[in-house]
């Protein structure tokens, strides 16, 4: 069994697509119209056959509540791995990404957390 798609709730699919591609460097894989919304997935540029990230509308009341509550509590919605967190942190700062936590060593892992502008906190981690 493999993880093929992981989803993240977003307030606005178009805004999320711009942020995740232009700021974070992900590549659009699927973009299928589904009425008011889209089946919109992204992949890492160096692993385009790997796990997809689904930008899922937060329209359901339970999704909205979940998203708002974990954001308010400072809980990241998901985590992305990086090979050099200091370099990635500096690059994302240059692109205007707003971090809530600068790179912080936690045991064998260094993490940083940023706001994706679409209702989520995202954690990056280097092992």
One Martini backbone bead per residue (centre of mass of N, CA, C, O) as a GRO file, in nm:
protein
  127
    1UNK     BB    1   0.098   0.036   0.022
    2UNK     BB    2   0.028   0.376  -0.089
    3UNK     BB    3   0.081   0.710  -0.105
    4UNK     BB    4  -0.083   0.928  -0.348
    5UNK     BB    5  -0.275   1.123  -0.167
    6UNK     BB    6  -0.285   1.451  -0.028
    7UNK     BB    7  -0.476   1.671   0.166
    8UNK     BB    8  -0.576   2.027   0.156
    9UNK     BB    9  -0.727   2.284   0.288
   10UNK     BB   10  -0.886   2.556   0.103
   11UNK     BB   11  -1.026   2.873   0.036
   12UNK     BB   12  -0.858   2.904  -0.252
   13UNK     BB   13  -0.752   2.754  -0.531
   14UNK     BB   14  -0.608   2.978  -0.694
   15UNK     BB   15  -0.436   3.089  -0.464
   16UNK     BB   16  -0.300   2.822  -0.393
   17UNK     BB   17  -0.170   2.766  -0.663
   18UNK     BB   18   0.011   3.014  -0.665
   19UNK     BB   19   0.164   2.962  -0.403
   20UNK     BB   20   0.265   2.660  -0.454
   21UNK     BB   21   0.417   2.742  -0.722
   22UNK     BB   22   0.559   3.027  -0.685
   23UNK     BB   23   0.679   2.986  -0.386
   24UNK     BB   24   0.732   2.652  -0.361
   25UNK     BB   25   0.753   2.487  -0.659
   26UNK     BB   26   0.527   2.343  -0.753
   27UNK     BB   27   0.344   2.111  -0.967
   28UNK     BB   28   0.106   2.071  -1.187
   29UNK     BB   29  -0.099   1.782  -1.259
   30UNK     BB   30  -0.408   1.834  -1.184
   31UNK     BB   31  -0.703   1.985  -1.379
   32UNK     BB   32  -1.038   1.929  -1.292
   33UNK     BB   33  -1.345   2.000  -1.355
   34UNK     BB   34  -1.616   2.033  -1.077
   35UNK     BB   35  -1.773   2.272  -1.138
   36UNK     BB   36  -1.696   2.494  -0.895
   37UNK     BB   37  -1.456   2.300  -0.893
   38UNK     BB   38  -1.137   2.119  -0.847
   39UNK     BB   39  -0.906   1.882  -0.948
   40UNK     BB   40  -0.612   1.974  -0.756
   41UNK     BB   41  -0.276   1.890  -0.826
   42UNK     BB   42   0.048   1.833  -0.678
   43UNK     BB   43   0.410   1.832  -0.729
   44UNK     BB   44   0.721   1.758  -0.726
   45UNK     BB   45   0.960   1.842  -0.957
   46UNK     BB   46   1.150   1.570  -0.873
   47UNK     BB   47   0.844   1.398  -0.836
   48UNK     BB   48   0.595   1.355  -1.065
   49UNK     BB   49   0.515   1.042  -0.954
   50UNK     BB   50   0.436   1.114  -0.685
   51UNK     BB   51   0.297   1.254  -0.441
   52UNK     BB   52  -0.005   1.416  -0.404
   53UNK     BB   53  -0.152   1.746  -0.376
   54UNK     BB   54  -0.464   1.837  -0.259
   55UNK     BB   55  -0.670   2.116  -0.334
   56UNK     BB   56  -0.919   2.152  -0.100
   57UNK     BB   57  -1.210   2.261  -0.040
   58UNK     BB   58  -1.362   2.428   0.261
   59UNK     BB   59  -1.691   2.412   0.242
   60UNK     BB   60  -1.726   2.239   0.466
   61UNK     BB   61  -1.795   2.294   0.791
   62UNK     BB   62  -1.584   2.092   0.906
   63UNK     BB   63  -1.344   2.204   0.749
   64UNK     BB   64  -1.349   2.492   0.850
   65UNK     BB   65  -1.323   2.427   1.151
   66UNK     BB   66  -1.062   2.271   1.141
   67UNK     BB   67  -0.886   2.487   1.011
   68UNK     BB   68  -0.930   2.713   1.222
   69UNK     BB   69  -0.841   2.556   1.480
   70UNK     BB   70  -0.549   2.473   1.403
   71UNK     BB   71  -0.451   2.754   1.344
   72UNK     BB   72  -0.512   2.883   1.626
   73UNK     BB   73  -0.314   2.652   1.764
   74UNK     BB   74  -0.053   2.612   1.566
   75UNK     BB   75  -0.123   2.378   1.360
   76UNK     BB   76  -0.010   2.196   1.123
   77UNK     BB   77  -0.142   2.048   0.831
   78UNK     BB   78   0.158   2.000   0.724
   79UNK     BB   79   0.458   1.835   0.579
   80UNK     BB   80   0.781   1.928   0.452
   81UNK     BB   81   1.066   1.828   0.299
   82UNK     BB   82   1.414   1.918   0.350
   83UNK     BB   83   1.768   1.955   0.303
   84UNK     BB   84   1.783   2.291   0.354
   85UNK     BB   85   1.644   2.499   0.574
   86UNK     BB   86   1.801   2.766   0.556
   87UNK     BB   87   1.774   2.801   0.251
   88UNK     BB   88   1.464   2.781   0.232
   89UNK     BB   89   1.400   3.010   0.424
   90UNK     BB   90   1.542   3.236   0.263
   91UNK     BB   91   1.386   3.197  -0.002
   92UNK     BB   92   1.098   3.242   0.115
   93UNK     BB   93   1.145   3.522   0.228
   94UNK     BB   94   1.209   3.653  -0.052
   95UNK     BB   95   0.900   3.565  -0.147
   96UNK     BB   96   0.711   3.649   0.121
   97UNK     BB   97   0.707   3.447   0.340
   98UNK     BB   98   0.529   3.376   0.643
   99UNK     BB   99   0.670   3.322   0.949
  100UNK     BB  100   0.612   3.171   1.279
  101UNK     BB  101   0.876   2.980   1.251
  102UNK     BB  102   1.184   2.942   1.284
  103UNK     BB  103   1.443   2.769   1.278
  104UNK     BB  104   1.419   2.462   1.483
  105UNK     BB  105   1.557   2.261   1.708
  106UNK     BB  106   1.441   1.899   1.739
  107UNK     BB  107   1.670   1.725   1.789
  108UNK     BB  108   1.706   1.569   1.470
  109UNK     BB  109   1.518   1.819   1.402
  110UNK     BB  110   1.430   2.080   1.173
  111UNK     BB  111   1.203   2.356   1.200
  112UNK     BB  112   0.934   2.527   1.018
  113UNK     BB  113   0.676   2.792   0.999
  114UNK     BB  114   0.400   2.870   0.773
  115UNK     BB  115   0.189   3.076   0.583
  116UNK     BB  116  -0.029   3.000   0.298
  117UNK     BB  117  -0.289   3.211   0.270
  118UNK     BB  118  -0.526   2.949   0.298
  119UNK     BB  119  -0.551   2.855   0.627
  120UNK     BB  120  -0.240   2.757   0.679
  121UNK     BB  121  -0.004   2.566   0.835
  122UNK     BB  122   0.342   2.501   0.750
  123UNK     BB  123   0.580   2.245   0.765
  124UNK     BB  124   0.928   2.227   0.780
  125UNK     BB  125   1.184   1.961   0.734
  126UNK     BB  126   1.498   1.848   0.880
  127UNK     BB  127   1.703   1.548   0.927
   0.00000   0.00000   0.00000
